[in-house]
Coordinates of C-alpha atoms and ligand atoms in Angstrom, one line a residue:
M1 CA 71.1 -13.2 10.9
N2 CA 69.4 -12.5 14.2
A3 CA 70.8 -12.1 17.7
G4 CA 69.1 -14.1 20.4
I5 CA 69.6 -15.4 23.9
L6 CA 71.9 -18.4 24.3
G7 CA 71.7 -18.8 28.1
V8 CA 70.2 -17.1 31.2
G9 CA 70.9 -17.0 34.9
K10 CA 69.7 -15.3 38.0
Y11 CA 70.6 -14.6 41.6
V12 CA 68.3 -13.5 44.4
P13 CA 69.4 -13.0 48.1
S14 CA 68.2 -15.7 50.5
H15 CA 66.7 -13.2 53.0
I16 CA 62.9 -12.9 52.6
L17 CA 61.1 -9.7 53.8
T18 CA 57.4 -10.4 54.0
N19 CA 54.5 -7.9 54.0
E20 CA 53.9 -9.0 57.6
D21 CA 57.5 -8.0 58.5
L22 CA 56.8 -4.6 57.0
E23 CA 53.6 -4.2 59.0
K24 CA 55.8 -4.3 62.1
R25 CA 58.0 -1.5 60.8
M26 CA 55.5 1.0 59.3
D27 CA 51.9 1.9 59.0
T28 CA 50.9 -0.5 56.2
S29 CA 49.1 -3.8 55.9
D30 CA 49.5 -7.1 54.0
E31 CA 46.1 -6.5 52.5
W32 CA 46.9 -3.1 51.1
I33 CA 50.2 -4.2 49.6
R34 CA 48.7 -7.3 48.0
T35 CA 45.7 -5.6 46.6
M36 CA 47.5 -2.4 45.4
T37 CA 50.7 -4.0 44.1
G38 CA 50.5 -7.8 44.0
I39 CA 53.6 -8.1 46.2
E40 CA 53.7 -10.7 49.0
E41 CA 57.4 -10.7 49.8
R42 CA 60.7 -9.5 48.4
R43 CA 64.4 -10.5 48.8
I44 CA 66.8 -8.1 50.6
A45 CA 70.6 -8.4 50.2
A46 CA 72.9 -8.5 53.2
D47 CA 75.1 -5.6 53.9
D48 CA 78.2 -7.4 52.5
M49 CA 76.3 -8.5 49.3
D50 CA 76.8 -5.6 46.9
T51 CA 75.4 -5.2 43.4
S52 CA 78.5 -6.6 41.8
H53 CA 78.3 -9.8 43.9
M54 CA 74.7 -10.4 42.8
A55 CA 75.7 -9.6 39.2
Y56 CA 78.5 -12.1 39.4
H57 CA 76.3 -15.0 40.6
A58 CA 73.7 -14.4 37.9
A59 CA 76.4 -14.0 35.2
V60 CA 78.2 -17.3 36.1
D61 CA 74.8 -19.0 35.9
A62 CA 74.1 -17.5 32.4
I63 CA 77.6 -18.3 31.1
E64 CA 77.4 -21.9 32.2
N65 CA 73.9 -22.2 30.7
S66 CA 75.0 -20.8 27.4
G67 CA 78.1 -23.1 26.9
V68 CA 80.2 -20.0 26.1
S69 CA 83.5 -19.5 27.9
P70 CA 84.3 -16.1 29.7
E71 CA 87.2 -15.5 27.3
E72 CA 84.9 -15.6 24.3
I73 CA 82.7 -12.7 25.6
G74 CA 83.4 -9.5 23.7
L75 CA 81.3 -7.0 25.7
I76 CA 79.7 -6.9 29.1
L77 CA 76.8 -4.6 29.7
V78 CA 75.4 -4.1 33.2
A79 CA 72.1 -2.4 33.6
T80 CA 71.8 -0.9 37.1
V81 CA 70.9 2.3 39.0
T82 CA 72.5 1.0 42.2
P83 CA 76.2 0.3 41.3
D84 CA 78.6 -0.4 44.1
R85 CA 80.0 3.0 43.6
P86 CA 79.9 5.6 40.7
F87 CA 83.1 4.1 39.3
P88 CA 84.7 1.7 38.5
S89 CA 81.6 0.4 36.8
V90 CA 79.9 -2.9 37.9
S91 CA 80.7 -4.3 34.5
T92 CA 84.4 -3.8 34.9
M93 CA 84.3 -5.5 38.3
L94 CA 82.5 -8.3 36.7
Q95 CA 84.9 -8.6 33.8
E96 CA 87.7 -9.1 36.3
Q97 CA 85.8 -11.5 38.5
L98 CA 84.6 -13.6 35.6
G99 CA 88.1 -13.7 33.9
A100 CA 86.4 -12.3 30.8
K101 CA 89.7 -10.7 29.8
N102 CA 88.8 -10.1 26.2
A103 CA 85.6 -8.2 27.0
A104 CA 85.0 -4.4 26.9
A105 CA 82.7 -3.3 29.7
M106 CA 80.2 -0.6 30.5
D107 CA 77.2 0.1 32.6
V108 CA 73.8 1.1 31.2
S109 CA 71.6 3.6 33.1
A110 CA 68.0 3.3 32.1
A111 CA 66.4 2.3 35.4
C112 CA 63.8 -0.4 35.1
A113 CA 64.1 -0.4 31.3
G114 CA 67.8 -1.0 31.6
F115 CA 67.7 -4.7 30.7
M116 CA 65.8 -3.9 27.5
Y117 CA 68.3 -1.2 26.6
G118 CA 71.1 -3.7 27.3
L119 CA 69.6 -6.5 25.1
V120 CA 69.0 -4.1 22.2
T121 CA 72.6 -2.8 22.4
A122 CA 73.9 -6.3 22.5
K123 CA 71.9 -7.2 19.4
Q124 CA 73.5 -4.3 17.5
F125 CA 77.0 -5.5 18.3
V126 CA 76.2 -9.2 17.5
E127 CA 74.4 -8.5 14.3
S128 CA 77.1 -6.2 13.0
S129 CA 79.6 -9.1 13.7
S130 CA 81.5 -6.8 16.1
Y131 CA 81.3 -9.3 18.9
D132 CA 80.3 -13.0 18.9
Y133 CA 78.9 -12.9 22.5
V134 CA 77.7 -10.1 24.7
L135 CA 76.8 -10.6 28.4
V136 CA 73.9 -8.5 29.5
V137 CA 73.1 -8.3 33.3
G138 CA 70.2 -6.5 35.0
V139 CA 71.0 -6.1 38.7
E140 CA 69.8 -3.9 41.6
K141 CA 70.4 -3.5 45.3
L142 CA 67.4 -1.1 45.7
S143 CA 67.3 -1.7 49.4
K144 CA 70.3 0.6 49.8
I145 CA 68.4 3.6 48.2
T146 CA 65.0 2.8 49.7
D147 CA 63.6 5.3 52.2
W148 CA 62.4 2.8 54.8
D149 CA 60.4 5.6 56.5
D150 CA 58.3 6.2 53.3
R151 CA 55.5 3.6 53.1
N152 CA 54.6 4.9 49.6
T153 CA 57.8 3.4 48.2
A154 CA 59.4 1.1 50.9
V155 CA 56.9 -1.7 50.3
L156 CA 57.6 -1.9 46.5
F157 CA 61.2 -2.9 45.9
G158 CA 63.5 -5.9 46.2
D159 CA 67.1 -6.9 45.4
G160 CA 68.3 -9.4 42.8
A161 CA 70.1 -10.0 39.5
G162 CA 69.4 -11.6 36.1
A163 CA 71.7 -12.2 33.2
A164 CA 71.7 -13.4 29.6
V165 CA 74.4 -14.3 27.0
V166 CA 73.5 -12.9 23.6
G167 CA 74.8 -14.4 20.4
R168 CA 73.8 -15.5 16.9
V169 CA 70.8 -17.9 16.7
S170 CA 69.3 -19.8 13.8
E171 CA 67.2 -18.3 11.1
G172 CA 63.8 -17.0 12.2
R173 CA 64.7 -17.1 15.9
G174 CA 66.0 -14.4 18.2
I175 CA 65.1 -10.7 18.5
L176 CA 62.6 -9.9 15.7
S177 CA 61.9 -6.2 16.6
F178 CA 62.4 -3.7 19.3
E179 CA 61.5 -0.2 20.6
L180 CA 63.4 2.0 23.0
G181 CA 62.2 5.4 24.2
A182 CA 62.7 8.1 26.7
D183 CA 60.8 11.2 28.0
G184 CA 63.1 13.3 30.1
S185 CA 60.3 15.7 31.0
G186 CA 59.0 12.9 33.3
G187 CA 62.3 12.6 35.2
K188 CA 60.8 14.5 38.1
H189 CA 58.3 11.7 38.8
L190 CA 60.9 9.1 39.8
Y191 CA 64.5 9.9 40.8
Q192 CA 67.2 9.4 43.4
D193 CA 68.1 12.2 45.7
E194 CA 70.1 10.1 48.2
K195 CA 67.0 8.0 48.6
L196 CA 64.4 7.0 46.0
I197 CA 61.6 9.5 45.5
M198 CA 58.5 8.7 43.4
N199 CA 55.2 10.2 42.4
G200 CA 53.4 6.8 42.2
R201 CA 50.3 8.1 40.6
E202 CA 52.1 9.8 37.7
V203 CA 54.4 6.8 37.1
F204 CA 51.4 4.5 37.2
K205 CA 49.5 6.5 34.5
F206 CA 52.6 6.6 32.3
A207 CA 53.4 2.9 32.7
V208 CA 49.8 1.8 31.8
R209 CA 49.8 3.9 28.7
Q210 CA 53.4 3.1 27.6
M211 CA 53.6 -0.6 28.3
G212 CA 50.6 -1.5 26.2
Q213 CA 51.5 0.8 23.4
S214 CA 55.2 -0.4 23.2
A215 CA 54.1 -4.0 23.3
M216 CA 51.7 -3.4 20.3
N217 CA 54.4 -1.5 18.4
V218 CA 57.0 -4.3 18.6
I219 CA 54.4 -6.9 17.5
E220 CA 53.6 -4.8 14.5
K221 CA 57.2 -4.1 13.7
A222 CA 57.8 -7.9 13.7
G223 CA 55.1 -8.3 11.1
L224 CA 52.9 -10.2 13.6
D225 CA 49.5 -9.8 15.2
K226 CA 48.7 -9.9 18.9
E227 CA 47.1 -13.3 18.3
D228 CA 50.6 -14.6 17.4
V229 CA 52.0 -13.8 20.8
D230 CA 52.6 -16.8 23.1
Y231 CA 53.9 -15.1 26.2
L232 CA 54.3 -11.7 27.7
I233 CA 57.1 -10.8 30.2
P234 CA 56.4 -7.4 31.5
H235 CA 58.6 -5.5 34.0
Q236 CA 57.3 -6.6 37.4
A237 CA 56.4 -3.2 38.9
N238 CA 52.8 -3.5 39.9
I239 CA 50.3 -6.3 39.1
R240 CA 47.7 -3.7 38.0
I241 CA 50.1 -2.2 35.5
M242 CA 51.0 -5.7 34.2
E243 CA 47.4 -6.7 33.9
A244 CA 46.6 -3.6 31.9
S245 CA 49.3 -4.5 29.3
R246 CA 48.1 -8.2 29.2
E247 CA 44.5 -7.0 28.6
R248 CA 45.7 -4.7 25.8
L249 CA 47.2 -7.8 24.1
G250 CA 44.1 -9.9 24.8
L251 CA 46.2 -12.7 26.4
P252 CA 44.8 -15.1 29.0
I253 CA 46.3 -14.9 32.5
E254 CA 48.5 -17.9 32.2
K255 CA 50.3 -16.3 29.2
M256 CA 51.8 -13.5 31.3
S257 CA 54.8 -13.9 33.5
K258 CA 54.2 -13.1 37.2
T259 CA 57.0 -13.2 39.7
I260 CA 56.2 -9.9 41.5
H261 CA 54.6 -11.7 44.4
K262 CA 57.9 -13.4 45.2
Y263 CA 60.4 -10.7 44.5
G264 CA 58.7 -7.3 44.4
N265 CA 60.0 -4.7 41.9
T266 CA 63.7 -5.5 41.2
S267 CA 64.0 -2.8 38.5
A268 CA 66.5 -3.8 35.8
A269 CA 66.6 -7.3 37.2
S270 CA 62.9 -8.1 37.0
I271 CA 62.6 -9.2 33.4
P272 CA 65.6 -11.6 33.3
I273 CA 64.7 -13.0 36.7
S274 CA 61.2 -13.7 35.5
L275 CA 62.5 -15.3 32.3
V276 CA 64.7 -17.7 34.3
D277 CA 61.8 -18.8 36.4
D278 CA 59.5 -19.1 33.4
L279 CA 62.0 -21.3 31.5
A280 CA 62.4 -23.5 34.6
E281 CA 58.7 -24.0 34.8
G282 CA 58.3 -24.8 31.1
K283 CA 56.3 -21.7 30.4
V284 CA 58.6 -20.5 27.6
K285 CA 59.4 -23.1 24.9
D286 CA 61.3 -23.1 21.6
D287 CA 59.7 -21.1 18.8
D288 CA 57.3 -19.3 21.2
V289 CA 56.8 -15.6 20.3
I290 CA 57.6 -13.6 23.5
V291 CA 57.1 -9.9 24.1
F292 CA 59.2 -8.3 26.8
V293 CA 58.3 -4.8 27.9
G294 CA 59.7 -2.5 30.5
F295 CA 59.6 1.1 31.8
G296 CA 61.3 3.1 34.4
G297 CA 62.8 6.2 35.8
G298 CA 64.0 8.7 33.2
L299 CA 61.4 8.2 32.1
T300 CA 62.5 5.4 29.9
W301 CA 60.9 2.4 28.2
G302 CA 61.8 -0.6 26.0
A303 CA 60.1 -3.5 24.4
I304 CA 61.3 -6.5 22.4
C305 CA 59.5 -9.1 20.3
M306 CA 61.5 -12.4 20.2
R307 CA 61.1 -15.9 18.8
W308 CA 62.6 -18.0 21.5
G309 CA 65.3 -20.6 20.9
K310 CA 68.9 -20.8 19.7
Ligands
ACO1 N1 50.3 1.0 53.0 C1 49.1 1.5 53.3 N2 48.6 2.6 52.7 C2 49.4 3.2 51.8 C3 50.6 2.7 51.5 C4 51.1 1.6 52.1 N3 52.3 1.0 51.9 N4 51.2 3.5 50.5 C5 50.3 4.5 50.3 N5 49.2 4.3 51.0 C6 48.0 5.1 51.1 C7 48.2 6.5 50.7 O1 48.7 7.3 51.8 C8 46.8 6.9 50.2 O2 46.0 7.2 51.3 P1 45.0 8.5 51.4 O3 44.0 8.2 50.3 O4 44.5 8.5 52.7 O5 45.9 9.7 51.0 C9 46.2 5.7 49.6 O6 47.0 4.6 50.1 C10 46.3 5.7 48.1 O7 47.6 6.0 47.7 P2 48.0 6.3 46.2 O8 49.5 6.6 46.1 O9 47.2 7.4 45.6 O10 47.7 4.9 45.5 P3 47.9 4.4 44.1 O11 46.7 3.8 43.6 O12 48.6 5.4 43.2 O13 48.9 3.2 44.4 C11 51.2 2.6 44.0 C12 50.2 3.4 44.9 C13 51.0 1.2 44.3 C14 52.6 3.1 44.4 C15 51.0 2.9 42.5 O14 50.9 4.3 42.3 C16 52.1 2.4 41.7 O15 52.3 1.2 41.6 N6 52.8 3.3 40.9 C17 53.8 2.9 40.0 C18 55.0 2.5 40.8 C19 56.0 2.0 39.8 O16 55.8 1.2 39.0 N7 57.3 2.5 40.0 C20 58.2 2.0 39.1 C21 59.5 2.3 39.8 S1 60.7 1.5 38.8 C22 62.2 2.3 38.9 O17 62.6 2.9 38.0 C23 62.9 2.1 40.2

């Protein structure tokens, strides 16, 4: 019996911050940002739209989409590095707002790999029959920890939320394999010290190496070849990093999810937001083999190979 995704949802703030807007605020250019990162614009949440509010909107969408009622959810996992406050957790706020009164709740801290960590944790609880349904949310309000005076990082990030309801799916579908990993010795390359601080070069090198390797590992663990992969959904951090993992799998360009131009890097939210858009555009279909792969501060990484469908 496999765990899989029964429904998904997303929320992005309505306010769009374009590269041209950033040109007016700092010494940068639309051309540099597009060429070096693939980003054209990003969404920024209003002051009164906190992480838990974005999580709530995405979760409501995912729950409706899955046909499950809030009372049936056994566990809520929220992947975020930008909670409203250190505690109570975003997941407990969500539990109350959703009326998911039978759910346990905890936040997961694995930066941009957080949604992968959340999905894999959900899989364990569903496949052990501990819970029938687990709600997993990836959500970030990165704008509140962005150093708007640092052009090296300010141009990269955006706000948003994506969610999935995980439950049992039919034979042969769902999560086929996974890999999670961490290398704490790389923590110094990407961390928050009031504001976000990053050594872009080091993170870039790590991401190119790890994304491709983890994607290959989960394909092999699923007993498949890279030719069997129908679609790749990488963490949307930088188009050049994403391209490197696509090339490692030998996939044509149309078989890789790309939403970075619209939303920038939304950390834990980027993979589920992309999945929602890809489903809406018919890019992901029943029985497709999909590889998800993410990496982030910690350093952390995670990949999943899944056969799509309920
Ligand atoms: N506009 C114009 N020029 C810029 C900007 C900018 N916004 N930012 C940097 N530059 C300049 C630099 O000052 C430098 O100029 P110099 O050569 O005169 O010194 C030049 O561009 C090159 O800068 P580098 O930092 O060396 O460029 P690099 O090729 O490394 O690209 C980037 C920078 C895009 C940040 C890249 O390193 C990257 O994407 N790294 C990975 C980032 C990432 O994925 N982070 C994940 C975070 S996820 C999480 O956990 C929150």
